[in-house]
PDB file of C-alpha atoms in Angstrom:
ATOM      1  CA  LEU A  17      49.002 -13.927  75.487  1.00 94.00           C
ATOM      2  CA  PRO A  18      47.502 -15.753  77.219  1.00 95.00           C
ATOM      3  CA  LYS A  19      49.921 -18.650  76.070  1.00 95.00           C
ATOM      4  CA  LEU A  20      52.888 -18.177  76.784  1.00 96.00           C
ATOM      5  CA  ARG A  21      53.047 -16.328  79.680  1.00 97.00           C
ATOM      6  CA  GLY A  22      56.127 -16.423  82.194  1.00 95.00           C
ATOM      7  CA  ALA A  23      60.488 -15.311  81.317  1.00 95.00           C
ATOM      8  CA  SER A  24      60.877 -16.461  78.078  1.00 97.00           C
ATOM      9  CA  PRO A  25      58.586 -16.186  75.436  1.00 97.00           C
ATOM     10  CA  ILE A  26      60.475 -15.548  72.084  1.00 98.00           C
ATOM     11  CA  GLN A  27      62.617 -18.635  73.225  1.00 98.00           C
ATOM     12  CA  THR A  28      60.185 -21.086  73.888  1.00 98.00           C
ATOM     13  CA  ALA A  29      57.849 -19.777  70.829  1.00 98.00           C
ATOM     14  CA  ILE A  30      61.307 -21.056  68.789  1.00 98.00           C
ATOM     15  CA  TRP A  31      61.948 -24.088  70.700  1.00 98.00           C
ATOM     16  CA  GLN A  32      58.639 -25.427  70.814  1.00 97.00           C
ATOM     17  CA  GLY A  33      58.398 -24.947  66.724  1.00 97.00           C
ATOM     18  CA  LEU A  34      55.370 -22.765  66.400  1.00 97.00           C
ATOM     19  CA  ASP A  35      54.764 -20.928  63.431  1.00 97.00           C
ATOM     20  CA  LYS A  36      53.869 -17.401  64.567  1.00 97.00           C
ATOM     21  CA  THR A  37      53.838 -15.043  68.090  1.00 98.00           C
ATOM     22  CA  GLY A  38      53.372 -12.010  68.981  1.00 97.00           C
ATOM     23  CA  VAL A  39      53.127  -8.799  71.343  1.00 98.00           C
ATOM     24  CA  THR A  40      50.648  -8.281  73.609  1.00 98.00           C
ATOM     25  CA  ILE A  41      49.987  -4.159  75.031  1.00 98.00           C
ATOM     26  CA  MET A  42      48.191  -5.192  78.277  1.00 97.00           C
ATOM     27  CA  LEU A  43      47.387  -3.308  81.789  1.00 97.00           C
ATOM     28  CA  MET A  44      49.624  -4.255  84.781  1.00 94.00           C
ATOM     29  CA  ASN A  45      48.065  -6.152  87.336  1.00 93.00           C
ATOM     30  CA  ASN A  46      49.876  -7.809  90.339  1.00 94.00           C
ATOM     31  CA  LYS A  47      50.110 -11.408  88.890  1.00 92.00           C
ATOM     32  CA  MET A  48      52.035 -12.759  85.947  1.00 91.00           C
ATOM     33  CA  ASP A  49      51.043 -11.546  82.790  1.00 95.00           C
ATOM     34  CA  GLU A  50      47.479 -11.974  83.439  1.00 96.00           C
ATOM     35  CA  GLY A  51      46.819  -7.900  82.954  1.00 96.00           C
ATOM     36  CA  ASP A  52      43.739  -7.387  80.614  1.00 98.00           C
ATOM     37  CA  ILE A  53      44.603  -6.700  76.641  1.00 98.00           C
ATOM     38  CA  LEU A  54      44.336  -3.596  75.551  1.00 98.00           C
ATOM     39  CA  THR A  55      45.849  -4.686  71.661  1.00 98.00           C
ATOM     40  CA  MET A  56      47.909  -7.425  69.939  1.00 98.00           C
ATOM     41  CA  ALA A  57      49.573  -8.229  67.342  1.00 98.00           C
ATOM     42  CA  GLU A  58      51.335 -11.319  65.546  1.00 97.00           C
ATOM     43  CA  THR A  59      54.278 -12.186  63.294  1.00 98.00           C
ATOM     44  CA  GLU A  60      55.623 -15.385  61.616  1.00 98.00           C
ATOM     45  CA  ILE A  61      58.198 -16.858  62.556  1.00 98.00           C
ATOM     46  CA  SER A  62      60.589 -18.069  59.948  1.00 96.00           C
ATOM     47  CA  LYS A  63      62.347 -21.450  59.474  1.00 94.00           C
ATOM     48  CA  ASP A  64      65.841 -19.948  60.479  1.00 95.00           C
ATOM     49  CA  GLU A  65      64.402 -17.704  63.117  1.00 98.00           C
ATOM     50  CA  THR A  66      66.766 -17.837  66.001  1.00 98.00           C
ATOM     51  CA  PHE A  67      66.040 -15.871  69.535  1.00 98.00           C
ATOM     52  CA  GLY A  68      68.299 -12.624  68.220  1.00 98.00           C
ATOM     53  CA  SER A  69      66.640 -12.084  65.228  1.00 98.00           C
ATOM     54  CA  LEU A  70      63.138 -12.725  66.690  1.00 98.00           C
ATOM     55  CA  HIS A  71      63.983 -10.201  69.524  1.00 98.00           C
ATOM     56  CA  ASP A  72      64.660  -7.505  67.052  1.00 98.00           C
ATOM     57  CA  LYS A  73      61.596  -7.918  64.850  1.00 98.00           C
ATOM     58  CA  LEU A  74      59.295  -8.099  68.280  1.00 98.00           C
ATOM     59  CA  SER A  75      60.992  -5.326  69.488  1.00 98.00           C
ATOM     60  CA  ILE A  76      59.943  -3.132  66.299  1.00 98.00           C
ATOM     61  CA  LEU A  77      56.270  -4.634  66.456  1.00 98.00           C
ATOM     62  CA  GLY A  78      56.080  -3.784  70.169  1.00 98.00           C
ATOM     63  CA  THR A  79      56.919  -0.340  69.735  1.00 98.00           C
ATOM     64  CA  ASN A  80      54.896   0.581  66.978  1.00 98.00           C
ATOM     65  CA  LEU A  81      51.932  -1.026  68.726  1.00 98.00           C
ATOM     66  CA  LEU A  82      52.896   0.520  71.664  1.00 98.00           C
ATOM     67  CA  ILE A  83      52.638   4.228  70.025  1.00 98.00           C
ATOM     68  CA  ASP A  84      49.362   3.342  68.300  1.00 98.00           C
ATOM     69  CA  THR A  85      48.097   2.164  71.348  1.00 98.00           C
ATOM     70  CA  LEU A  86      48.294   4.329  74.089  1.00 97.00           C
ATOM     71  CA  PRO A  87      46.257   7.145  72.731  1.00 97.00           C
ATOM     72  CA  LYS A  88      43.334   5.120  71.731  1.00 97.00           C
ATOM     73  CA  TYR A  89      43.348   3.654  74.900  1.00 97.00           C
ATOM     74  CA  LEU A  90      43.398   7.157  76.601  1.00 96.00           C
ATOM     75  CA  SER A  91      40.916   8.533  74.562  1.00 97.00           C
ATOM     76  CA  GLY A  92      38.645   5.757  75.526  1.00 96.00           C
ATOM     77  CA  GLU A  93      38.416   3.877  71.648  1.00 97.00           C
ATOM     78  CA  ILE A  94      40.077   1.045  73.281  1.00 97.00           C
ATOM     79  CA  LYS A  95      38.211  -1.017  76.169  1.00 96.00           C
ATOM     80  CA  PRO A  96      40.471  -3.837  78.022  1.00 97.00           C
ATOM     81  CA  GLN A  97      39.822  -7.095  77.558  1.00 97.00           C
ATOM     82  CA  LYS A  98      39.773 -10.104  80.204  1.00 97.00           C
ATOM     83  CA  GLN A  99      42.201 -13.034  79.133  1.00 97.00           C
ATOM     84  CA  ASP A 100      41.044 -16.594  78.665  1.00 95.00           C
ATOM     85  CA  ASP A 101      42.897 -18.003  81.854  1.00 94.00           C
ATOM     86  CA  SER A 102      42.100 -21.846  80.748  1.00 95.00           C
ATOM     87  CA  GLN A 103      44.263 -21.107  77.205  1.00 95.00           C
ATOM     88  CA  ALA A 104      47.389 -19.871  79.790  1.00 96.00           C
ATOM     89  CA  THR A 105      50.494 -21.576  79.578  1.00 95.00           C
ATOM     90  CA  TYR A 106      53.970 -20.659  81.350  1.00 95.00           C
ATOM     91  CA  CYS A 107      57.184 -21.001  79.839  1.00 95.00           C
ATOM     92  CA  GLN A 108      60.715 -21.418  81.651  1.00 94.00           C
ATOM     93  CA  LEU A 109      62.807 -19.421  82.481  1.00 95.00           C
ATOM     94  CA  ILE A 110      66.097 -20.034  80.364  1.00 97.00           C
ATOM     95  CA  THR A 111      69.381 -20.659  82.850  1.00 97.00           C
ATOM     96  CA  LYS A 112      73.002 -21.898  81.065  1.00 96.00           C
ATOM     97  CA  GLU A 113      72.065 -25.804  81.862  1.00 96.00           C
ATOM     98  CA  ASP A 114      69.398 -25.693  79.073  1.00 97.00           C
ATOM     99  CA  GLY A 115      71.826 -25.217  76.359  1.00 98.00           C
ATOM    100  CA  LYS A 116      72.926 -28.601  77.179  1.00 98.00           C
ATOM    101  CA  ILE A 117      72.136 -30.634  73.632  1.00 98.00           C
ATOM    102  CA  ASP A 118      70.974 -34.350  74.117  1.00 98.00           C
ATOM    103  CA  TRP A 119      71.514 -35.841  71.240  1.00 98.00           C
ATOM    104  CA  HIS A 120      69.205 -38.887  71.746  1.00 98.00           C
ATOM    105  CA  LYS A 121      66.308 -36.273  71.308  1.00 97.00           C
ATOM    106  CA  ASP A 122      65.006 -35.944  67.469  1.00 96.00           C
ATOM    107  CA  VAL A 123      67.078 -33.604  65.255  1.00 97.00           C
ATOM    108  CA  LYS A 124      64.351 -31.147  64.656  1.00 97.00           C
ATOM    109  CA  GLU A 125      63.909 -30.383  68.497  1.00 98.00           C
ATOM    110  CA  ILE A 126      67.901 -30.317  68.498  1.00 98.00           C
ATOM    111  CA  ALA A 127      68.066 -27.458  65.697  1.00 98.00           C
ATOM    112  CA  GLN A 128      64.970 -25.283  67.497  1.00 98.00           C
ATOM    113  CA  GLN A 129      66.542 -25.550  70.570  1.00 98.00           C
ATOM    114  CA  ILE A 130      69.855 -24.218  68.889  1.00 98.00           C
ATOM    115  CA  ARG A 131      68.153 -21.393  66.942  1.00 98.00           C
ATOM    116  CA  ALA A 132      66.250 -20.601  70.369  1.00 98.00           C
ATOM    117  CA  LEU A 133      68.938 -20.244  72.624  1.00 98.00           C
ATOM    118  CA  ASN A 134      71.048 -18.052  70.212  1.00 98.00           C
ATOM    119  CA  PRO A 135      72.740 -16.322  70.972  1.00 97.00           C
ATOM    120  CA  TRP A 136      72.355 -16.510  74.922  1.00 96.00           C
ATOM    121  CA  PRO A 137      72.716 -18.686  76.662  1.00 97.00           C
ATOM    122  CA  GLY A 138      73.660 -20.766  73.667  1.00 98.00           C
ATOM    123  CA  THR A 139      73.977 -24.741  72.824  1.00 98.00           C
ATOM    124  CA  TYR A 140      76.749 -26.985  73.311  1.00 98.00           C
ATOM    125  CA  THR A 141      77.927 -30.453  73.424  1.00 98.00           C
ATOM    126  CA  LEU A 142      81.097 -32.199  74.659  1.00 98.00           C
ATOM    127  CA  TRP A 143      83.848 -33.817  72.395  1.00 96.00           C
ATOM    128  CA  GLY A 144      85.729 -35.545  75.002  1.00 94.00           C
ATOM    129  CA  ASP A 145      86.414 -33.381  77.954  1.00 93.00           C
ATOM    130  CA  LYS A 146      85.981 -30.045  75.728  1.00 95.00           C
ATOM    131  CA  LYS A 147      83.054 -28.108  75.423  1.00 97.00           C
ATOM    132  CA  LEU A 148      81.950 -27.400  71.973  1.00 98.00           C
ATOM    133  CA  LYS A 149      79.741 -24.842  71.357  1.00 98.00           C
ATOM    134  CA  ILE A 150      77.224 -25.523  68.360  1.00 98.00           C
ATOM    135  CA  ILE A 151      76.122 -21.542  66.596  1.00 98.00           C
ATOM    136  CA  SER A 152      74.188 -22.630  64.115  1.00 98.00           C
ATOM    137  CA  ALA A 153      72.998 -25.725  62.408  1.00 98.00           C
ATOM    138  CA  VAL A 154      70.501 -27.167  59.973  1.00 96.00           C
ATOM    139  CA  ILE A 155      68.318 -30.732  59.514  1.00 96.00           C
ATOM    140  CA  LEU A 156      69.943 -32.429  57.017  1.00 93.00           C
ATOM    141  CA  SER A 157      67.551 -34.291  54.399  1.00 86.00           C
ATOM    142  CA  PRO A 158      66.922 -38.222  55.314  1.00 79.00           C
ATOM    143  CA  VAL A 159      69.690 -39.928  54.087  1.00 81.00           C
ATOM    144  CA  GLU A 160      71.052 -43.437  54.737  1.00 82.00           C
ATOM    145  CA  ILE A 161      73.832 -43.405  57.138  1.00 84.00           C
ATOM    146  CA  SER A 162      75.010 -46.104  59.710  1.00 88.00           C
ATOM    147  CA  ALA A 163      75.927 -43.957  63.132  1.00 93.00           C
ATOM    148  CA  ASP A 164      75.493 -44.125  66.779  1.00 96.00           C
ATOM    149  CA  ILE A 165      73.437 -41.310  68.309  1.00 97.00           C
ATOM    150  CA  GLY A 166      76.151 -38.550  68.996  1.00 97.00           C
ATOM    151  CA  ASP A 167      78.657 -39.754  66.083  1.00 97.00           C
ATOM    152  CA  VAL A 168      80.257 -37.147  64.093  1.00 97.00           C
ATOM    153  CA  ILE A 169      80.168 -37.772  60.247  1.00 95.00           C
ATOM    154  CA  LYS A 170      81.985 -36.133  57.261  1.00 93.00           C
ATOM    155  CA  PHE A 171      79.409 -35.760  54.789  1.00 89.00           C
ATOM    156  CA  GLU A 172      79.735 -33.396  51.834  1.00 86.00           C
ATOM    157  CA  GLU A 173      82.951 -31.794  53.028  1.00 80.00           C
ATOM    158  CA  GLY A 174      81.365 -31.076  56.203  1.00 89.00           C
ATOM    159  CA  LEU A 175      79.801 -31.940  59.869  1.00 95.00           C
ATOM    160  CA  VAL A 176      77.007 -34.297  60.947  1.00 96.00           C
ATOM    161  CA  VAL A 177      75.854 -35.782  63.923  1.00 97.00           C
ATOM    162  CA  LYS A 178      73.740 -38.384  64.172  1.00 97.00           C
ATOM    163  CA  CYS A 179      70.490 -37.600  66.834  1.00 97.00           C
ATOM    164  CA  SER A 180      67.584 -40.541  67.689  1.00 95.00           C
ATOM    165  CA  GLU A 181      65.838 -39.212  64.721  1.00 92.00           C
ATOM    166  CA  GLY A 182      67.545 -37.795  61.721  1.00 94.00           C
ATOM    167  CA  PHE A 183      70.975 -35.928  61.329  1.00 96.00           C
ATOM    168  CA  LEU A 184      71.695 -32.416  61.944  1.00 97.00           C
ATOM    169  CA  LYS A 185      74.513 -30.574  59.750  1.00 97.00           C
ATOM    170  CA  LEU A 186      76.786 -28.567  62.279  1.00 97.00           C
ATOM    171  CA  LYS A 187      77.507 -25.188  59.982  1.00 97.00           C
ATOM    172  CA  GLU A 188      79.439 -22.538  62.847  1.00 98.00           C
ATOM    173  CA  LEU A 189      80.734 -24.358  65.785  1.00 97.00           C
ATOM    174  CA  GLN A 190      83.574 -22.813  68.461  1.00 98.00           C
ATOM    175  CA  LEU A 191      85.024 -24.765  70.809  1.00 97.00           C
ATOM    176  CA  GLU A 192      86.210 -23.651  74.162  1.00 94.00           C
ATOM    177  CA  GLY A 193      88.758 -20.489  74.136  1.00 93.00           C
ATOM    178  CA  LYS A 194      88.502 -20.249  70.209  1.00 96.00           C
ATOM    179  CA  LYS A 195      86.659 -18.383  67.595  1.00 97.00           C
ATOM    180  CA  ILE A 196      83.717 -19.105  65.240  1.00 98.00           C
ATOM    181  CA  MET A 197      84.122 -21.295  62.627  1.00 97.00           C
ATOM    182  CA  THR A 198      82.193 -22.778  60.100  1.00 96.00           C
ATOM    183  CA  ASP A 199      82.133 -26.341  59.579  1.00 95.00           C
ATOM    184  CA  LYS A 200      84.857 -26.830  56.862  1.00 94.00           C
ATOM    185  CA  GLU A 201      87.164 -24.611  58.880  1.00 95.00           C
ATOM    186  CA  PHE A 202      86.803 -26.682  62.239  1.00 96.00           C
ATOM    187  CA  LEU A 203      87.336 -29.698  60.387  1.00 94.00           C
ATOM    188  CA  ASN A 204      90.280 -28.341  58.341  1.00 93.00           C
ATOM    189  CA  GLY A 205      91.975 -27.902  62.044  1.00 92.00           C
ATOM    190  CA  HIS A 206      90.095 -31.097  64.464  1.00 95.00           C
ATOM    191  CA  LYS A 207      90.094 -33.910  61.527  1.00 94.00           C
ATOM    192  CA  LYS A 208      90.278 -36.159  64.561  1.00 96.00           C
ATOM    193  CA  ILE A 209      86.576 -35.334  65.489  1.00 96.00           C
ATOM    194  CA  ILE A 210      85.264 -37.657  62.484  1.00 96.00           C
ATOM    195  CA  GLY A 211      84.523 -40.725  64.376  1.00 95.00           C
ATOM    196  CA  GLN A 212      83.953 -39.524  68.012  1.00 96.00           C
ATOM    197  CA  ILE A 213      80.967 -39.218  69.680  1.00 97.00           C
ATOM    198  CA  LEU A 214      79.392 -35.967  71.104  1.00 97.00           C
ATOM    199  CA  LYS A 215      77.990 -36.519  74.363  1.00 95.00           C
TER     200      LYS A 215
END
């Protein structure tokens, strides 16, 4: 704090592509996340970090920080510090609709969206009239491939999708009503997806 006040600080940190985030022990008041700060701790956000993995990491960090902070605060060793409201930013409440992928966006932003919303609410695209969940994906190194935005291409025995800038390699997918598959497993049973446009 004061950055990332609100309902979805973990998801937003990943979605924005931040290098680090953290936890804050603070005093509560009647406003959202505006109480005086007692202590803070930071942690790095790895390149493959998901909402789930970062949540667990911050849970441990926050627990240890709270155990260390409470005795010091109660003894008067720690003095509350006012937040700098001018530096405050707010993050929105995440909904299932936020999981819809827009392939017209930059590949980096889409990759961050997928990690930020894994495991909940998850990200998805439409293949015809079916919902196709994208469980995990990575940015493909720059390649010269002629394709339209949203086009599915077979590349090195796997699947990639053309974004507005760059290509995204799909690692794990789940067609509605089916189990999670690797891109190679999915391709074995759904070869018709090659050349299709995801929307």
